[in-house]
Coordinates of C-alpha atoms in Angstrom, one line a residue:
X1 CA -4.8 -138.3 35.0
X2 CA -4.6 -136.5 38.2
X3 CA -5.0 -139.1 41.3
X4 CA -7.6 -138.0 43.8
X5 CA -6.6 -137.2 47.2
X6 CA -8.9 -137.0 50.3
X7 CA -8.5 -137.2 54.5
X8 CA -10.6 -139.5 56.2
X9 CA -10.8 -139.9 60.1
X10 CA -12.0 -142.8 63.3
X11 CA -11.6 -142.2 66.5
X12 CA -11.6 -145.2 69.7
X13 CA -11.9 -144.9 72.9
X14 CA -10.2 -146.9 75.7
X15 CA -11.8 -149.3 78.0
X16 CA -12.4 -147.1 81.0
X17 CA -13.8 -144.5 79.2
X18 CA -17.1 -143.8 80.5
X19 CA -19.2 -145.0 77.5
X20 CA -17.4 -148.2 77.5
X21 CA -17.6 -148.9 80.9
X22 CA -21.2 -149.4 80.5
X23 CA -21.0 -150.9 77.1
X24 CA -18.9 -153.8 79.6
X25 CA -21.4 -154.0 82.7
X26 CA -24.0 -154.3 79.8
X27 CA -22.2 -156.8 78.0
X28 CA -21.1 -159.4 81.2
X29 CA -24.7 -159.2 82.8
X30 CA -25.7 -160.8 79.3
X31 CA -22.6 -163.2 79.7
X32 CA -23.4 -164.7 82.9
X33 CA -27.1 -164.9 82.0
X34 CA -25.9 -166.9 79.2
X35 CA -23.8 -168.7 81.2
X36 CA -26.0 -170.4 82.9
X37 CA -29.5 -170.1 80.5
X38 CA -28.6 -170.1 76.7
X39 CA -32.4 -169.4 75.9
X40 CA -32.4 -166.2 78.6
X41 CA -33.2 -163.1 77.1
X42 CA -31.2 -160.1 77.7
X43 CA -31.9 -156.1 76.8
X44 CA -29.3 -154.1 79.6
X45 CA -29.0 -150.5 79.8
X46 CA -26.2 -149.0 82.3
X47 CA -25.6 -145.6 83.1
X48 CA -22.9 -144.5 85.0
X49 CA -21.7 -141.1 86.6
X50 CA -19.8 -140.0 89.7
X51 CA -19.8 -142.6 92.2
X52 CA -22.7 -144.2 90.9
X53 CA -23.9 -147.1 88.7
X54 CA -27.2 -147.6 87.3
X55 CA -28.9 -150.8 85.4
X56 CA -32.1 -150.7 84.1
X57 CA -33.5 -152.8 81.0
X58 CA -35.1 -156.0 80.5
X59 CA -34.3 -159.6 81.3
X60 CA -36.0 -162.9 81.1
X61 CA -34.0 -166.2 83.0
X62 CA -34.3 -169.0 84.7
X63 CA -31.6 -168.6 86.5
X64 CA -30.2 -165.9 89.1
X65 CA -26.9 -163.9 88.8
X66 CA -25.5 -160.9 91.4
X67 CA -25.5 -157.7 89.5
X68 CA -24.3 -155.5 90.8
X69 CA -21.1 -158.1 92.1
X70 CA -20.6 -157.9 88.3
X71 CA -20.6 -154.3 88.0
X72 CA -17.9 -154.3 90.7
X73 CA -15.9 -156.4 89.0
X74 CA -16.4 -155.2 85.8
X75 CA -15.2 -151.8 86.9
X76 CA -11.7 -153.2 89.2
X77 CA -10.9 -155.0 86.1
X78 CA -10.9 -151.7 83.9
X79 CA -8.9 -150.2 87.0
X80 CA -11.7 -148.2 88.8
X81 CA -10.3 -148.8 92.4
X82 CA -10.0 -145.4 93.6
X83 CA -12.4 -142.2 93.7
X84 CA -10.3 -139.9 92.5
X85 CA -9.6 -142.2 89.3
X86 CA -13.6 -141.1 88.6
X87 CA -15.2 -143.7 90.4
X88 CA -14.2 -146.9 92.7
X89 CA -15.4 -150.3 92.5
X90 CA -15.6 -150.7 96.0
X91 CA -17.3 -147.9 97.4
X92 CA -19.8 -146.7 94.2
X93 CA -23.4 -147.5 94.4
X94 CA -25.3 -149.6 92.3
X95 CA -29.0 -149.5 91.3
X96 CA -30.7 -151.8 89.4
X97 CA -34.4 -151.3 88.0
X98 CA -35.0 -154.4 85.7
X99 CA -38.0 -156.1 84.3
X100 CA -39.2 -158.8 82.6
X101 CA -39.2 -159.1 78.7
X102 CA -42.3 -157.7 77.1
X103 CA -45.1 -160.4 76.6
X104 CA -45.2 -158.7 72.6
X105 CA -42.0 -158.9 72.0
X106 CA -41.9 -162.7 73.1
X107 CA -44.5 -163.7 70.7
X108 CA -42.1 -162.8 67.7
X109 CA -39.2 -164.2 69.2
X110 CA -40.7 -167.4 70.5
X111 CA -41.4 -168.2 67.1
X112 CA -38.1 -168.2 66.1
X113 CA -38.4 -164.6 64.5
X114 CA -36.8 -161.2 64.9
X115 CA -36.8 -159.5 68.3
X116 CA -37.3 -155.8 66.5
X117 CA -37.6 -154.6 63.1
X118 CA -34.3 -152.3 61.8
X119 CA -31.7 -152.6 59.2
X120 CA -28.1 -153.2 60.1
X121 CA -24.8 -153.3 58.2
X122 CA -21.6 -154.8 57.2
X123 CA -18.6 -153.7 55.4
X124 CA -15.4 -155.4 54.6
X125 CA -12.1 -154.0 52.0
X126 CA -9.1 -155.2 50.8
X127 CA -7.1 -151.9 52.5
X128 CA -6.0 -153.8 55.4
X129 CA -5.1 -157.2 56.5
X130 CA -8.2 -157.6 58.7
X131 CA -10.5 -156.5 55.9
X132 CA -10.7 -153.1 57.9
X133 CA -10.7 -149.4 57.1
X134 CA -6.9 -148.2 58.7
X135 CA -8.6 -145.2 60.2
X136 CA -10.7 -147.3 62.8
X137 CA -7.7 -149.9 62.7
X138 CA -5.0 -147.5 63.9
X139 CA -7.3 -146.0 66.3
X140 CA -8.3 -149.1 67.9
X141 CA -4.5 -149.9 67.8
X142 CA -3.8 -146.9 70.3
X143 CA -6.3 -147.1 72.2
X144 CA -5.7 -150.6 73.0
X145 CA -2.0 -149.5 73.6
X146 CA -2.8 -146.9 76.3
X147 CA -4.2 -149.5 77.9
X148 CA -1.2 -151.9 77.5
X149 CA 1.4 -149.3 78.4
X150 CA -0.9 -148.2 81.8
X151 CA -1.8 -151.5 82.7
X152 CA 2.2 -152.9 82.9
X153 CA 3.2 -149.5 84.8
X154 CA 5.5 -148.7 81.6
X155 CA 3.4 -145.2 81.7
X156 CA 2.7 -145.4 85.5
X157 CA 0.8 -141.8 85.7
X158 CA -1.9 -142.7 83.2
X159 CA -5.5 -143.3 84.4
X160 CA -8.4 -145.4 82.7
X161 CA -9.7 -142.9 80.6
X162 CA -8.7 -142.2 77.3
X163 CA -9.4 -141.4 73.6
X164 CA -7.6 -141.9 69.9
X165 CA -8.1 -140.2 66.4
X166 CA -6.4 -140.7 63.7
X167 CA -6.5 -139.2 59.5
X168 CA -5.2 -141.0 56.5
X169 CA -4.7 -139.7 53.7
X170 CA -6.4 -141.8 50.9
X171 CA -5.2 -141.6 47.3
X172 CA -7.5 -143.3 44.7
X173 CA -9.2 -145.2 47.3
X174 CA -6.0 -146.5 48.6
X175 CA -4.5 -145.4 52.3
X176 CA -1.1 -143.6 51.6
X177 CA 0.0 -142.0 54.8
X178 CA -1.2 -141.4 58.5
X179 CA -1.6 -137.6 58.9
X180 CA -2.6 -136.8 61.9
X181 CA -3.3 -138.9 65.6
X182 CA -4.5 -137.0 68.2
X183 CA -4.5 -138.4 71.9
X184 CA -6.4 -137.6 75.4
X185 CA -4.9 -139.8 77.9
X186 CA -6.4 -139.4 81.6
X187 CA -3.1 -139.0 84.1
X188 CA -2.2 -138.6 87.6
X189 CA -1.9 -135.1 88.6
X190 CA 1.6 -134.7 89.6
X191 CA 2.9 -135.4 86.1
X192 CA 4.0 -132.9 83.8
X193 CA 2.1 -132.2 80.2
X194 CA 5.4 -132.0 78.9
X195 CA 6.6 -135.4 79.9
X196 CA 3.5 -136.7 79.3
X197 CA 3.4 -136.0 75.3
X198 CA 6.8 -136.8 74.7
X199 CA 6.6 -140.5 76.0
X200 CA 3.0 -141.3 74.4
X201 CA 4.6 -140.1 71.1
X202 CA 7.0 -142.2 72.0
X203 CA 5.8 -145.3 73.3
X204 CA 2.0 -145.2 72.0
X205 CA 1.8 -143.4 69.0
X206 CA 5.5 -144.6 67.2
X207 CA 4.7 -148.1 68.9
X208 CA 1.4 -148.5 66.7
X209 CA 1.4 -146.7 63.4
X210 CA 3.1 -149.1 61.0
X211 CA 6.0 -147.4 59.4
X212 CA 5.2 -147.5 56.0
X213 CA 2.3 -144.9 56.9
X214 CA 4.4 -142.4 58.6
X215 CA 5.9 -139.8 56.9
X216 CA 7.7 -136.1 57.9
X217 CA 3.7 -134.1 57.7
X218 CA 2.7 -136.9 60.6
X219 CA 0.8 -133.7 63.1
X220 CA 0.7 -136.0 66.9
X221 CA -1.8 -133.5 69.1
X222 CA -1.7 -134.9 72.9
X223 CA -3.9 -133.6 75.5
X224 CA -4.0 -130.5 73.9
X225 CA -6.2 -128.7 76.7
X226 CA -2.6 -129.0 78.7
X227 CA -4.6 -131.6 81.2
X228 CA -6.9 -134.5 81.4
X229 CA -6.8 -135.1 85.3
X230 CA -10.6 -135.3 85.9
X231 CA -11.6 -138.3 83.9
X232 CA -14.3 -141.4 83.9
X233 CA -17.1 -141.5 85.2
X234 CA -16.9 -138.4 87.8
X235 CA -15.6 -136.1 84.2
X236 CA -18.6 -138.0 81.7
X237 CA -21.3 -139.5 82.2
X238 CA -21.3 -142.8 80.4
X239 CA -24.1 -144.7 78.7
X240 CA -25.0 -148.2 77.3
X241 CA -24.8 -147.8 73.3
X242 CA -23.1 -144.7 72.5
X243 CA -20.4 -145.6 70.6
X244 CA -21.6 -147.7 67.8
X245 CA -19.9 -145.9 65.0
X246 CA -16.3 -146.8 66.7
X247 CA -17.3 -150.4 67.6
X248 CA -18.3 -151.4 63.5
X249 CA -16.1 -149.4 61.0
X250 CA -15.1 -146.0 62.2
X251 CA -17.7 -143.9 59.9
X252 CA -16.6 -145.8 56.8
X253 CA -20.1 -147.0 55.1
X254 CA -23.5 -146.9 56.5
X255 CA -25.0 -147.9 60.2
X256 CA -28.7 -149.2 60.5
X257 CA -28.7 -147.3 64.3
X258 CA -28.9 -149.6 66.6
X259 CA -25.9 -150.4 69.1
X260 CA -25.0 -154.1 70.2
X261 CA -23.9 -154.2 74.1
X262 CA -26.2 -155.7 76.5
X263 CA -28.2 -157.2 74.1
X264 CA -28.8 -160.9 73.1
X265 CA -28.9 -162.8 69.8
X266 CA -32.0 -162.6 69.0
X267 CA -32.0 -158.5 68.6
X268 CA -31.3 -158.7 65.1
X269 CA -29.4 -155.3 65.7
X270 CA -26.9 -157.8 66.7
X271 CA -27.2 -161.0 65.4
X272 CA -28.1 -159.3 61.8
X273 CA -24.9 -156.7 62.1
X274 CA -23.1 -160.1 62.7
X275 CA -23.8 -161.9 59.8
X276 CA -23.4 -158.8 57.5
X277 CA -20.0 -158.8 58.6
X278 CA -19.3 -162.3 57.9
X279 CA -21.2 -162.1 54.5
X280 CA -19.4 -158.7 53.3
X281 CA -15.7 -160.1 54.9
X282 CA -16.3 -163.7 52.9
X283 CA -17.2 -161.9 49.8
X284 CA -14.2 -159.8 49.7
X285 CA -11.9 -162.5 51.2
X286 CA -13.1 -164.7 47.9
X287 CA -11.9 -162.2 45.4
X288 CA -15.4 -161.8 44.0
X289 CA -15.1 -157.7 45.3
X290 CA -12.4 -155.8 46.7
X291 CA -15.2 -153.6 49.1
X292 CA -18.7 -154.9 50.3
X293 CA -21.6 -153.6 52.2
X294 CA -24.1 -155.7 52.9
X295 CA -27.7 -154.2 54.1
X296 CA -30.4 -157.0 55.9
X297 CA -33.2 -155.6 57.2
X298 CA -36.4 -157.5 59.3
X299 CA -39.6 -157.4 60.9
X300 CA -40.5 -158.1 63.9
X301 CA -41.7 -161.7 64.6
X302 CA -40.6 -162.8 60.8
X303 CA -37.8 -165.2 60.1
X304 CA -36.7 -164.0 56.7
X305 CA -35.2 -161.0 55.9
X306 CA -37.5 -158.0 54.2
X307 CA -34.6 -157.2 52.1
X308 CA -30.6 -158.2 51.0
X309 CA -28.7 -155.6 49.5
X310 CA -25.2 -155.9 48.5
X311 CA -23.1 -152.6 47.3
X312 CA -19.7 -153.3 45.9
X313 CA -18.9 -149.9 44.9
X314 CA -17.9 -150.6 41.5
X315 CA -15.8 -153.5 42.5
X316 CA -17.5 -156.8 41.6
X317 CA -16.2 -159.5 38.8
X318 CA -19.7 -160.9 39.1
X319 CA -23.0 -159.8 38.3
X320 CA -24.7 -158.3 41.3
X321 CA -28.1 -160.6 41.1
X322 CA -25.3 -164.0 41.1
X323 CA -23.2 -162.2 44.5
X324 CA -26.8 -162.1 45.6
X325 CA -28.3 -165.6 44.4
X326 CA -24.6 -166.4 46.4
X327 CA -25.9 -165.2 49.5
X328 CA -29.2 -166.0 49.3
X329 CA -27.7 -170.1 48.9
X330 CA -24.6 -169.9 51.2
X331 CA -26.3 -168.3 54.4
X332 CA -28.9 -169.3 56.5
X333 CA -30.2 -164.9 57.1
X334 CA -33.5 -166.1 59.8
X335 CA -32.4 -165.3 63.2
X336 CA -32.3 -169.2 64.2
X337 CA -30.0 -169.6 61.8
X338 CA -27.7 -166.6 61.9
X339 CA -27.2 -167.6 65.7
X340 CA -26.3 -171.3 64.8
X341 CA -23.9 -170.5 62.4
X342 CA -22.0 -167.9 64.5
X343 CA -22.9 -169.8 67.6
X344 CA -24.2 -166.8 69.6
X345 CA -25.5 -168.2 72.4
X346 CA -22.7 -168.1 74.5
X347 CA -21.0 -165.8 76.9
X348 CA -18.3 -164.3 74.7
X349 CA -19.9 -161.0 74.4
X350 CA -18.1 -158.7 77.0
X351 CA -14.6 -158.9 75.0
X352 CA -17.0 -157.4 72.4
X353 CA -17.5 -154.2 74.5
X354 CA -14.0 -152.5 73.9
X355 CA -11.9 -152.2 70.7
X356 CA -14.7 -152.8 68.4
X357 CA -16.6 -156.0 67.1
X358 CA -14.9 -156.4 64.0
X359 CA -11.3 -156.9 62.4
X360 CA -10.8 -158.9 65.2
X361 CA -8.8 -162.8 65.5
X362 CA -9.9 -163.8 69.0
X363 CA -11.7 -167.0 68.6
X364 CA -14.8 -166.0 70.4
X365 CA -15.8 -163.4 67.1
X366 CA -16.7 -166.5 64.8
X367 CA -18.2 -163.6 62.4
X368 CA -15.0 -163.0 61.6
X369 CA -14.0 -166.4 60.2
X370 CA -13.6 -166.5 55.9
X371 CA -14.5 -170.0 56.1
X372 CA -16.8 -169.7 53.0
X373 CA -14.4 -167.5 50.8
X374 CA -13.4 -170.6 49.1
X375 CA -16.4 -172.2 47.9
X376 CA -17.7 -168.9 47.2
X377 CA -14.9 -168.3 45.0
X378 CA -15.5 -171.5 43.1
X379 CA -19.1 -171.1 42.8
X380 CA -18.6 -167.7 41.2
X381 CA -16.0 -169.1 39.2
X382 CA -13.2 -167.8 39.4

């Protein structure tokens, strides 16, 4: 019987990229609202463009934090410190246009209930040690790199912004082989093109893809306009939210729509994408399916989910009403409790903003834990 063969593609983007620069200002006002007021709540939109940084959303808090000091921080840390990188921490302006939460709203959420209605998503597989799809692995890999190799002056000309994309080639549901990567790394303007894609082959692309996927077809495409010396802010403007298919699973399985920066725990767009993860990453950790998606969806000022759905794509070794009678017993799915088990109410959410919220070991993303796989295991029996 023939094996069958298809390409699938992520792409990541590196922390000064415009989008992500937001994604970060959004994410540490939250954190330092939280710092000092666990119960604040927090819905931060940024925008920012050339020379410029805008905040708008809504905030409720007892307690008083300087934002734009944090936007200025949060951009020198990236390595915004001069104009012509696309914007500079010291000299950009920053506007702020915030108000309180809406009365509505709080009724629902006082109550312990959901802050919005929506469905969210999470997905966990066997392909990868971090119960990742490769694709969004390997692109989160290089991205992460460029900022490595930028940061430590080992690529000296390379500025903030950046991208990553990268095909495997899947045989039978199983990754075989990296394809192609493509790379758009912002630089200095007195280097040459031709310098510049021999030593990110080099020491960003070679450095990251795992031998056993690279192979004599590998196509490595770098800054194939011939020049990426206009970048950040002052090239794109960057939004709050816009990269929600690179920060959960690269295009791999579904998204409910809603994005997670600036946001706190009790938008079930975050909380709920949260515990899907850890549900569908315990599931598969447990041997009970090699791939998972898990689907919760809510109403607005309710505690209980509307629905549960669990899709494991043909790969279960239980019936699918026993995964879900599982679930149902082993997770507490109201927002109350989805935020004490992951412990959400503390500032950990900036390291969030870049490299994507799952498949990741840092101790702050307790969603990531398999803490349950065990017992789940047992309880399935096998």
């Amino acid at each position: 019987m023939r094996k069958e063969k298809y390409l699938f593609t992520s792409e990541s983007v590196t922390e000064g990229h415009p989008d992500k620069i937001a994604d970060q200002i959004s994410d540490a006002i939250l954190d330092a609202v939280l710092e000092k007021d666990s119960r604040g709540r927090v819905a931060c939109e940024t925008l920012v463009t050339t020379g410029l940084v805008f905040i708008t959303g809504e905030i409720t808090t007892s307690c008083y934090i300087d934002i734009p000091r944090i936007a200025r921080q949060t951009l020198k840390e990236i390595g915004y410190t001069q104009a012509s990188f696309g914007i500079d921490y010291k000299s950009c302006s920053v506007i702020t246009s915030i108000s309180e939460q809406s009365p509505d709203i709080a009724l629902g959420v006082d109550k312990d209930g959901a802050g919005d209605q929506g469905m969210m998503f999470g997905y966990a597989t066997t392909e990868t040690p971090e119960f990742m799809p490769l694709p969004i692995v390997l692109a989160h890999r290089l991205t992460r790199r460029l900022a490595e190799v930028r940061k430590k002056k080992i690529l000296s000309y390379l500025r903030p912004d950046g991208k990553s994309q990268v095909t495997v080639e899947y045989e039978d549901m199983k990754p075989r082989k990296v394809k192609a990567v493509v790379i758009s790394a912002q630089h200095s303007p007195e280097v040459e093109v031709e310098d510049i894609e021999d030593e990110i082959i080099e020491k960003v692309i070679m450095h990251c893809i795992p031998p056993e996927y690279r192979n004599e077809e590998i196509s490595c495409y770098v800054n194939q306009t011939g020049s990426f010396k206009i970048g950040g802010p002052q090239a794109d403007t960057g939004l709050t939210g816009r990269k929600i298919i690179m920060d959960t699973y690269g295009g791999v399985g579904s998204h409910g729509g809603g994005c997670f920066s600036g946001k706190d725990p009790s938008k079930v767009d975050r909380s709920g994408s949260y515990m899907a993860r850890y549900i569908a990453k315990n599931l598969v950790a447990s041997g009970i399916v090699e791939r998972c998606e898990v689907q919760l969806a809510y109403v607005i000022g309710r505690s209980e989910p509307v629905s549960l759905m669990i899709d494991s794509f043909g790969t279960k070794k239980i019936p699918g009403q026993e995964m879900k009678k599982l679930v149902e017993d082993n997770f507490d799915l109201s927002p109350r409790g989805m935020i004490k088990t992951l412990d959400l109410l503390r500032p950990i959410y900036k390291k969030t903003a870049c490299y994507g919220h799952f498949g990741r070991n840092e101790k702050e993303f307790t969603w990531e834990r398999t803490d349950l796989a065990a017992s789940l295991r047992k309880q399935a029996g096998l």
